PDB file of C-alpha atoms in Angstrom:
ATOM      1  CA  SER A   1      93.604  16.297  -0.155  1.00 74.00           C
ATOM      2  CA  ALA A   2      92.663  14.979   2.881  1.00 84.00           C
ATOM      3  CA  VAL A   3      94.996  13.597   5.703  1.00 90.00           C
ATOM      4  CA  ILE A   4      93.758  10.442   7.156  1.00 93.00           C
ATOM      5  CA  SER A   5      94.907   8.717  10.218  1.00 94.00           C
ATOM      6  CA  GLN A   6      94.155   5.172  11.541  1.00 95.00           C
ATOM      7  CA  LYS A   7      94.618   3.381  14.561  1.00 95.00           C
ATOM      8  CA  PRO A   8      95.787   0.534  15.494  1.00 96.00           C
ATOM      9  CA  SER A   9      98.250   0.626  13.029  1.00 93.00           C
ATOM     10  CA  ARG A  10      98.629  -3.287  13.731  1.00 94.00           C
ATOM     11  CA  ASP A  11      97.373  -5.672  16.135  1.00 96.00           C
ATOM     12  CA  ILE A  12      97.698  -9.364  17.048  1.00 97.00           C
ATOM     13  CA  CYS A  13      94.175 -10.471  18.599  1.00 95.00           C
ATOM     14  CA  GLN A  14      92.984 -13.986  19.825  1.00 96.00           C
ATOM     15  CA  ARG A  15      90.131 -15.818  18.363  1.00 97.00           C
ATOM     16  CA  GLY A  16      86.752 -15.132  19.122  1.00 97.00           C
ATOM     17  CA  THR A  17      87.581 -11.375  20.288  1.00 97.00           C
ATOM     18  CA  SER A  18      86.414  -7.957  18.886  1.00 97.00           C
ATOM     19  CA  LEU A  19      88.621  -5.179  17.852  1.00 97.00           C
ATOM     20  CA  THR A  20      87.883  -1.640  16.719  1.00 98.00           C
ATOM     21  CA  ILE A  21      89.429   0.505  14.333  1.00 98.00           C
ATOM     22  CA  GLN A  22      89.548   4.192  14.276  1.00 98.00           C
ATOM     23  CA  CYS A  23      89.457   6.541  11.403  1.00 97.00           C
ATOM     24  CA  GLN A  24      90.020  10.207  11.905  1.00 97.00           C
ATOM     25  CA  VAL A  25      90.117  12.781   9.108  1.00 95.00           C
ATOM     26  CA  ASP A  26      91.380  16.299   8.999  1.00 94.00           C
ATOM     27  CA  SER A  27      88.555  17.812   7.046  1.00 91.00           C
ATOM     28  CA  GLN A  28      85.018  17.047   6.938  1.00 91.00           C
ATOM     29  CA  VAL A  29      83.950  14.469   4.323  1.00 88.00           C
ATOM     30  CA  THR A  30      80.305  13.101   3.740  1.00 86.00           C
ATOM     31  CA  MET A  31      81.481   9.799   2.475  1.00 87.00           C
ATOM     32  CA  MET A  32      83.896   7.169   4.016  1.00 92.00           C
ATOM     33  CA  PHE A  33      84.741   3.869   3.083  1.00 94.00           C
ATOM     34  CA  TRP A  34      86.040   1.085   4.598  1.00 96.00           C
ATOM     35  CA  TYR A  35      88.250  -1.718   2.357  1.00 95.00           C
ATOM     36  CA  ARG A  36      89.781  -5.127   3.359  1.00 96.00           C
ATOM     37  CA  GLN A  37      92.873  -6.279   1.676  1.00 93.00           C
ATOM     38  CA  GLN A  38      93.773  -9.881   2.664  1.00 92.00           C
ATOM     39  CA  PRO A  39      97.139 -11.572   2.679  1.00 88.00           C
ATOM     40  CA  GLY A  40      98.438 -11.079  -1.207  1.00 83.00           C
ATOM     41  CA  GLN A  41      94.833  -9.945  -2.410  1.00 86.00           C
ATOM     42  CA  SER A  42      93.311  -6.811  -3.725  1.00 89.00           C
ATOM     43  CA  LEU A  43      91.028  -4.341  -2.170  1.00 91.00           C
ATOM     44  CA  THR A  44      87.280  -5.236  -1.603  1.00 93.00           C
ATOM     45  CA  LEU A  45      85.051  -2.914  -0.309  1.00 92.00           C
ATOM     46  CA  ILE A  46      83.484  -3.260   3.081  1.00 95.00           C
ATOM     47  CA  ALA A  47      80.755  -0.612   3.595  1.00 94.00           C
ATOM     48  CA  THR A  48      80.234   2.911   2.847  1.00 93.00           C
ATOM     49  CA  ALA A  49      80.149   5.170   6.291  1.00 93.00           C
ATOM     50  CA  ASN A  50      77.379   7.454   6.304  1.00 86.00           C
ATOM     51  CA  GLN A  51      76.875  10.186   8.783  1.00 84.00           C
ATOM     52  CA  GLY A  52      73.679  10.401  10.390  1.00 81.00           C
ATOM     53  CA  SER A  53      72.559   6.978   8.863  1.00 83.00           C
ATOM     54  CA  GLU A  54      73.395   3.170   8.929  1.00 88.00           C
ATOM     55  CA  ALA A  55      76.442   2.237   6.842  1.00 92.00           C
ATOM     56  CA  THR A  56      75.688   0.716   3.493  1.00 92.00           C
ATOM     57  CA  TYR A  57      77.293  -2.904   3.428  1.00 95.00           C
ATOM     58  CA  GLU A  58      78.422  -4.419   0.324  1.00 93.00           C
ATOM     59  CA  SER A  59      77.472  -8.152  -0.635  1.00 92.00           C
ATOM     60  CA  GLY A  60      79.325 -10.559   1.655  1.00 94.00           C
ATOM     61  CA  PHE A  61      79.614  -8.107   4.786  1.00 96.00           C
ATOM     62  CA  VAL A  62      76.845  -7.729   7.273  1.00 96.00           C
ATOM     63  CA  ILE A  63      76.414  -5.352  10.184  1.00 96.00           C
ATOM     64  CA  ASP A  64      76.950  -8.185  12.839  1.00 96.00           C
ATOM     65  CA  LYS A  65      80.293  -9.026  11.785  1.00 97.00           C
ATOM     66  CA  PHE A  66      81.804  -5.352  10.749  1.00 97.00           C
ATOM     67  CA  PRO A  67      79.461  -2.674  12.645  1.00 96.00           C
ATOM     68  CA  ILE A  68      80.445   0.705  12.012  1.00 96.00           C
ATOM     69  CA  SER A  69      79.985   4.155  13.518  1.00 94.00           C
ATOM     70  CA  ARG A  70      79.971   7.532  11.980  1.00 94.00           C
ATOM     71  CA  PRO A  71      79.294  10.191  14.863  1.00 92.00           C
ATOM     72  CA  ASN A  72      80.386  12.958  12.744  1.00 92.00           C
ATOM     73  CA  LEU A  73      81.794  14.223   9.566  1.00 93.00           C
ATOM     74  CA  THR A  74      85.433  13.823  10.313  1.00 94.00           C
ATOM     75  CA  PHE A  75      85.729  10.250  12.311  1.00 95.00           C
ATOM     76  CA  SER A  76      84.382   6.683  11.654  1.00 96.00           C
ATOM     77  CA  THR A  77      85.114   3.268  13.373  1.00 96.00           C
ATOM     78  CA  LEU A  78      84.829  -0.354  12.003  1.00 97.00           C
ATOM     79  CA  THR A  79      84.753  -3.153  14.437  1.00 98.00           C
ATOM     80  CA  VAL A  80      85.654  -6.574  13.693  1.00 98.00           C
ATOM     81  CA  SER A  81      83.647  -9.055  15.701  1.00 97.00           C
ATOM     82  CA  ASN A  82      84.172 -12.424  16.904  1.00 97.00           C
ATOM     83  CA  MET A  83      87.336 -12.724  15.255  1.00 97.00           C
ATOM     84  CA  SER A  84      88.816 -15.781  13.183  1.00 96.00           C
ATOM     85  CA  PRO A  85      91.918 -16.171  11.245  1.00 96.00           C
ATOM     86  CA  GLU A  86      90.342 -15.586   8.211  1.00 95.00           C
ATOM     87  CA  ASP A  87      89.799 -12.227   9.443  1.00 97.00           C
ATOM     88  CA  SER A  88      93.849 -11.632   9.290  1.00 97.00           C
ATOM     89  CA  SER A  89      93.919  -8.764   6.791  1.00 96.00           C
ATOM     90  CA  ILE A  90      94.537  -4.984   6.360  1.00 94.00           C
ATOM     91  CA  TYR A  91      91.762  -2.494   7.091  1.00 96.00           C
ATOM     92  CA  LEU A  92      91.786   0.629   5.192  1.00 94.00           C
ATOM     93  CA  CYS A  93      89.991   3.727   5.670  1.00 94.00           C
ATOM     94  CA  SER A  94      89.389   6.104   2.683  1.00 93.00           C
ATOM     95  CA  VAL A  95      87.775   9.033   1.629  1.00 91.00           C
ATOM     96  CA  PRO A  96      86.947  10.932  -1.673  1.00 85.00           C
ATOM     97  CA  THR A  97      89.734  13.446  -2.418  1.00 79.00           C
ATOM     98  CA  GLY A  98      87.538  16.054  -3.273  1.00 61.00           C
ATOM     99  CA  GLY A  99      86.440  16.496   0.229  1.00 43.00           C
ATOM    100  CA  ALA A 100      83.130  17.204   1.891  1.00 40.00           C
ATOM    101  CA  SER A 101      81.495  16.779  -1.613  1.00 41.00           C
ATOM    102  CA  SER A 102      81.271  13.158  -3.317  1.00 40.00           C
ATOM    103  CA  SER A 103      79.955  14.000  -6.574  1.00 37.00           C
ATOM    104  CA  GLY A 104      82.579  13.958  -9.309  1.00 42.00           C
ATOM    105  CA  ALA A 105      85.210  13.232  -6.701  1.00 48.00           C
ATOM    106  CA  ASN A 106      85.863   9.573  -7.216  1.00 74.00           C
ATOM    107  CA  VAL A 107      89.977   9.818  -6.528  1.00 83.00           C
ATOM    108  CA  LEU A 108      90.607   8.181  -3.193  1.00 88.00           C
ATOM    109  CA  THR A 109      92.643   9.114  -0.533  1.00 90.00           C
ATOM    110  CA  PHE A 110      93.904   6.256   1.783  1.00 91.00           C
ATOM    111  CA  GLY A 111      94.863   6.071   5.484  1.00 92.00           C
ATOM    112  CA  ALA A 112      97.817   3.649   6.068  1.00 91.00           C
ATOM    113  CA  GLY A 113      95.874   0.816   7.349  1.00 93.00           C
ATOM    114  CA  SER A 114      95.334  -1.310   9.993  1.00 95.00           C
ATOM    115  CA  ARG A 115      97.022  -4.719   9.745  1.00 94.00           C
ATOM    116  CA  LEU A 116      95.268  -7.484  12.037  1.00 96.00           C
ATOM    117  CA  THR A 117      96.650 -10.663  12.481  1.00 96.00           C
ATOM    118  CA  VAL A 118      94.168 -13.290  14.351  1.00 96.00           C
ATOM    119  CA  LEU A 119      95.750 -16.449  16.140  1.00 95.00           C
TER     120      LEU A 119
ATOM    121  CA  ALA B   1      79.061  -3.825 -14.298  1.00 78.00           C
ATOM    122  CA  GLN B   2      82.840  -2.899 -14.367  1.00 85.00           C
ATOM    123  CA  SER B   3      85.821  -5.229 -14.091  1.00 90.00           C
ATOM    124  CA  VAL B   4      89.663  -4.415 -14.229  1.00 94.00           C
ATOM    125  CA  THR B   5      92.301  -7.200 -15.007  1.00 95.00           C
ATOM    126  CA  GLN B   6      96.014  -6.644 -14.266  1.00 96.00           C
ATOM    127  CA  LEU B   7      97.697  -8.986 -16.606  1.00 96.00           C
ATOM    128  CA  ASP B   8     100.948  -9.837 -14.808  1.00 95.00           C
ATOM    129  CA  SER B   9     100.950 -10.564 -10.881  1.00 95.00           C
ATOM    130  CA  HIS B  10     104.667  -9.933 -10.563  1.00 96.00           C
ATOM    131  CA  VAL B  11     106.983  -7.886 -12.888  1.00 98.00           C
ATOM    132  CA  SER B  12     110.796  -7.715 -12.227  1.00 98.00           C
ATOM    133  CA  VAL B  13     112.970  -5.129 -14.012  1.00 97.00           C
ATOM    134  CA  SER B  14     116.313  -4.018 -13.567  1.00 97.00           C
ATOM    135  CA  GLU B  15     117.248  -0.560 -12.718  1.00 97.00           C
ATOM    136  CA  GLY B  16     117.265   2.264 -15.176  1.00 97.00           C
ATOM    137  CA  THR B  17     115.353  -0.038 -17.729  1.00 97.00           C
ATOM    138  CA  PRO B  18     111.583   0.311 -18.823  1.00 98.00           C
ATOM    139  CA  VAL B  19     108.779  -0.549 -16.609  1.00 98.00           C
ATOM    140  CA  LEU B  20     105.252  -1.749 -18.139  1.00 98.00           C
ATOM    141  CA  LEU B  21     102.397  -3.074 -15.615  1.00 98.00           C
ATOM    142  CA  ARG B  22      99.380  -3.902 -17.923  1.00 98.00           C
ATOM    143  CA  CYS B  23      96.082  -3.210 -17.235  1.00 97.00           C
ATOM    144  CA  ASN B  24      92.857  -4.018 -19.335  1.00 97.00           C
ATOM    145  CA  TYR B  25      89.172  -3.110 -18.085  1.00 94.00           C
ATOM    146  CA  SER B  26      85.421  -3.575 -18.702  1.00 91.00           C
ATOM    147  CA  SER B  27      82.983  -0.994 -18.115  1.00 84.00           C
ATOM    148  CA  SER B  28      79.390  -0.411 -19.305  1.00 77.00           C
ATOM    149  CA  TYR B  29      79.683   3.170 -19.325  1.00 77.00           C
ATOM    150  CA  SER B  30      82.778   5.928 -19.865  1.00 77.00           C
ATOM    151  CA  PRO B  31      84.945   4.977 -16.866  1.00 82.00           C
ATOM    152  CA  SER B  32      87.530   7.024 -14.916  1.00 87.00           C
ATOM    153  CA  LEU B  33      90.634   5.007 -14.496  1.00 91.00           C
ATOM    154  CA  PHE B  34      93.689   5.280 -11.972  1.00 93.00           C
ATOM    155  CA  TRP B  35      96.428   3.506 -11.045  1.00 96.00           C
ATOM    156  CA  TYR B  36      97.442   3.525  -7.104  1.00 95.00           C
ATOM    157  CA  VAL B  37     100.880   2.469  -5.643  1.00 95.00           C
ATOM    158  CA  GLN B  38     101.112   0.909  -2.271  1.00 93.00           C
ATOM    159  CA  HIS B  39     104.580   0.600  -0.582  1.00 91.00           C
ATOM    160  CA  PRO B  40     105.039  -1.826   2.134  1.00 84.00           C
ATOM    161  CA  ASN B  41     103.235  -1.053   5.542  1.00 77.00           C
ATOM    162  CA  LYS B  42     101.784   2.117   3.835  1.00 81.00           C
ATOM    163  CA  GLY B  43      98.250   2.956   2.569  1.00 83.00           C
ATOM    164  CA  LEU B  44      97.956   3.594  -1.400  1.00 89.00           C
ATOM    165  CA  GLN B  45      98.740   6.676  -3.091  1.00 91.00           C
ATOM    166  CA  LEU B  46      97.590   7.844  -6.480  1.00 91.00           C
ATOM    167  CA  LEU B  47      99.838   7.676  -9.019  1.00 94.00           C
ATOM    168  CA  LEU B  48      97.732   9.238 -11.843  1.00 92.00           C
ATOM    169  CA  LYS B  49      94.013   9.360 -13.089  1.00 89.00           C
ATOM    170  CA  TYR B  50      92.448   9.198 -16.545  1.00 88.00           C
ATOM    171  CA  THR B  51      88.884  10.968 -16.813  1.00 78.00           C
ATOM    172  CA  SER B  52      88.038  11.312 -20.626  1.00 73.00           C
ATOM    173  CA  ALA B  53      90.343  14.216 -21.361  1.00 72.00           C
ATOM    174  CA  ALA B  54      93.900  13.488 -22.780  1.00 81.00           C
ATOM    175  CA  THR B  55      94.201   9.666 -23.590  1.00 88.00           C
ATOM    176  CA  LEU B  56      97.998   9.899 -22.181  1.00 92.00           C
ATOM    177  CA  VAL B  57      98.061  10.366 -18.686  1.00 92.00           C
ATOM    178  CA  LYS B  58     101.319  11.924 -16.628  1.00 93.00           C
ATOM    179  CA  GLY B  59     101.819  10.815 -13.238  1.00 92.00           C
ATOM    180  CA  ILE B  60     104.005  11.358 -10.317  1.00 92.00           C
ATOM    181  CA  ASN B  61     107.613  10.107  -9.975  1.00 93.00           C
ATOM    182  CA  GLY B  62     107.932   9.719 -13.766  1.00 95.00           C
ATOM    183  CA  PHE B  63     104.852   7.311 -14.495  1.00 96.00           C
ATOM    184  CA  GLU B  64     102.314   7.562 -17.253  1.00 96.00           C
ATOM    185  CA  ALA B  65      99.641   5.635 -18.618  1.00 96.00           C
ATOM    186  CA  GLU B  66      97.855   5.722 -22.402  1.00 94.00           C
ATOM    187  CA  PHE B  67      93.898   4.991 -22.343  1.00 92.00           C
ATOM    188  CA  LYS B  68      93.338   2.996 -25.380  1.00 93.00           C
ATOM    189  CA  LYS B  69      89.597   2.486 -25.828  1.00 89.00           C
ATOM    190  CA  SER B  70      90.010   0.202 -28.937  1.00 91.00           C
ATOM    191  CA  GLU B  71      92.109  -2.395 -26.887  1.00 93.00           C
ATOM    192  CA  THR B  72      90.052  -1.348 -23.264  1.00 93.00           C
ATOM    193  CA  SER B  73      93.558  -1.072 -22.003  1.00 95.00           C
ATOM    194  CA  PHE B  74      95.238   1.646 -19.599  1.00 96.00           C
ATOM    195  CA  HIS B  75      98.730   0.293 -19.322  1.00 97.00           C
ATOM    196  CA  LEU B  76     101.026   2.075 -16.706  1.00 98.00           C
ATOM    197  CA  THR B  77     104.918   2.884 -18.134  1.00 97.00           C
ATOM    198  CA  LYS B  78     107.771   4.486 -16.821  1.00 97.00           C
ATOM    199  CA  PRO B  79     111.216   5.167 -19.067  1.00 97.00           C
ATOM    200  CA  SER B  80     113.420   4.281 -16.399  1.00 97.00           C
ATOM    201  CA  ALA B  81     113.127   1.998 -13.264  1.00 97.00           C
ATOM    202  CA  HIS B  82     114.448   3.592  -9.809  1.00 96.00           C
ATOM    203  CA  MET B  83     114.951   1.074  -6.604  1.00 96.00           C
ATOM    204  CA  SER B  84     112.061   3.276  -5.010  1.00 95.00           C
ATOM    205  CA  ASP B  85     109.692   2.092  -7.320  1.00 96.00           C
ATOM    206  CA  ALA B  86     109.563  -1.503  -5.896  1.00 96.00           C
ATOM    207  CA  ALA B  87     105.844  -1.928  -4.809  1.00 96.00           C
ATOM    208  CA  GLU B  88     102.561  -3.030  -5.429  1.00 95.00           C
ATOM    209  CA  TYR B  89     100.643  -1.582  -8.150  1.00 97.00           C
ATOM    210  CA  PHE B  90      96.743  -1.178  -8.320  1.00 96.00           C
ATOM    211  CA  CYS B  91      94.640  -0.620 -11.585  1.00 96.00           C
ATOM    212  CA  VAL B  92      91.179   0.795 -10.796  1.00 93.00           C
ATOM    213  CA  VAL B  93      88.096   1.626 -12.699  1.00 91.00           C
ATOM    214  CA  SER B  94      85.258   3.689 -11.162  1.00 85.00           C
ATOM    215  CA  GLU B  95      81.919   5.572 -12.068  1.00 75.00           C
ATOM    216  CA  GLU B  96      82.557   8.924 -12.508  1.00 62.00           C
ATOM    217  CA  THR B  97      80.499  10.190  -9.816  1.00 64.00           C
ATOM    218  CA  ASN B  98      80.568   7.763  -7.042  1.00 66.00           C
ATOM    219  CA  ALA B  99      84.066   6.863  -5.397  1.00 63.00           C
ATOM    220  CA  GLY B 100      82.513   4.001  -3.482  1.00 68.00           C
ATOM    221  CA  LYS B 101      81.875   2.063  -6.780  1.00 75.00           C
ATOM    222  CA  SER B 102      85.650   1.724  -7.365  1.00 86.00           C
ATOM    223  CA  THR B 103      86.912  -1.991  -8.463  1.00 89.00           C
ATOM    224  CA  PHE B 104      90.423  -2.726  -7.864  1.00 92.00           C
ATOM    225  CA  GLY B 105      92.551  -5.253  -9.873  1.00 94.00           C
ATOM    226  CA  ASP B 106      94.528  -7.883  -8.171  1.00 93.00           C
ATOM    227  CA  GLY B 107      97.659  -5.803  -8.142  1.00 94.00           C
ATOM    228  CA  THR B 108     101.129  -6.142  -9.384  1.00 96.00           C
ATOM    229  CA  THR B 109     103.992  -6.779  -7.527  1.00 96.00           C
ATOM    230  CA  LEU B 110     106.874  -4.379  -9.164  1.00 97.00           C
ATOM    231  CA  THR B 111     110.638  -5.836  -8.136  1.00 97.00           C
ATOM    232  CA  VAL B 112     113.773  -3.368  -9.149  1.00 97.00           C
ATOM    233  CA  LYS B 113     116.997  -5.258  -9.226  1.00 96.00           C
ATOM    234  CA  PRO B 114     120.088  -3.349  -8.556  1.00 94.00           C
TER     235      PRO B 114
END
């Protein structure tokens, strides 16, 4: 399965600033997913990052708040903009374990996550 | 539409005793079901997966789960808990062909006492 590197692993940020999280995969994948895990809660899908097109956002998440880049098949970034304490969460990058094809590949491989604390 | 309910937010067992983590699901089609484990400060790791083959699924680290369609359940079990099993466990339901359409349960924190 793919190996995912995320950075930063953790950061402490000031209210009103923005932070960009990077996700690097060791193989080419069509779809990359960004999840948020708020303290003590489950994972919620923010968006699907598609190479060569705009990201697809889930209900409750907007591009202005969480802009995503996907310049190639192995890399994506998620920016958390104009942060508030409510954005304090773990942000996780994930890809289908099946690799380049998403068809039938509904097992997910996750990065270790980026733990953000907003003061 | 799909949903998943983990019936226990916290489970505490003694080392060497059985583990049972309960999960019920709802789906309008034949779902794929998963259990993932998250150790502190780590990403999620797949424990096991059900995809309409054998109803009893064996996973890593001695865990297994049984798919019961009549009860819409997919409970996770292990005969003998180890200290290293202490972690957060997530039950997940997903469409067969779209990994992005995965719905996560709220998680169960497993504590293992010496």
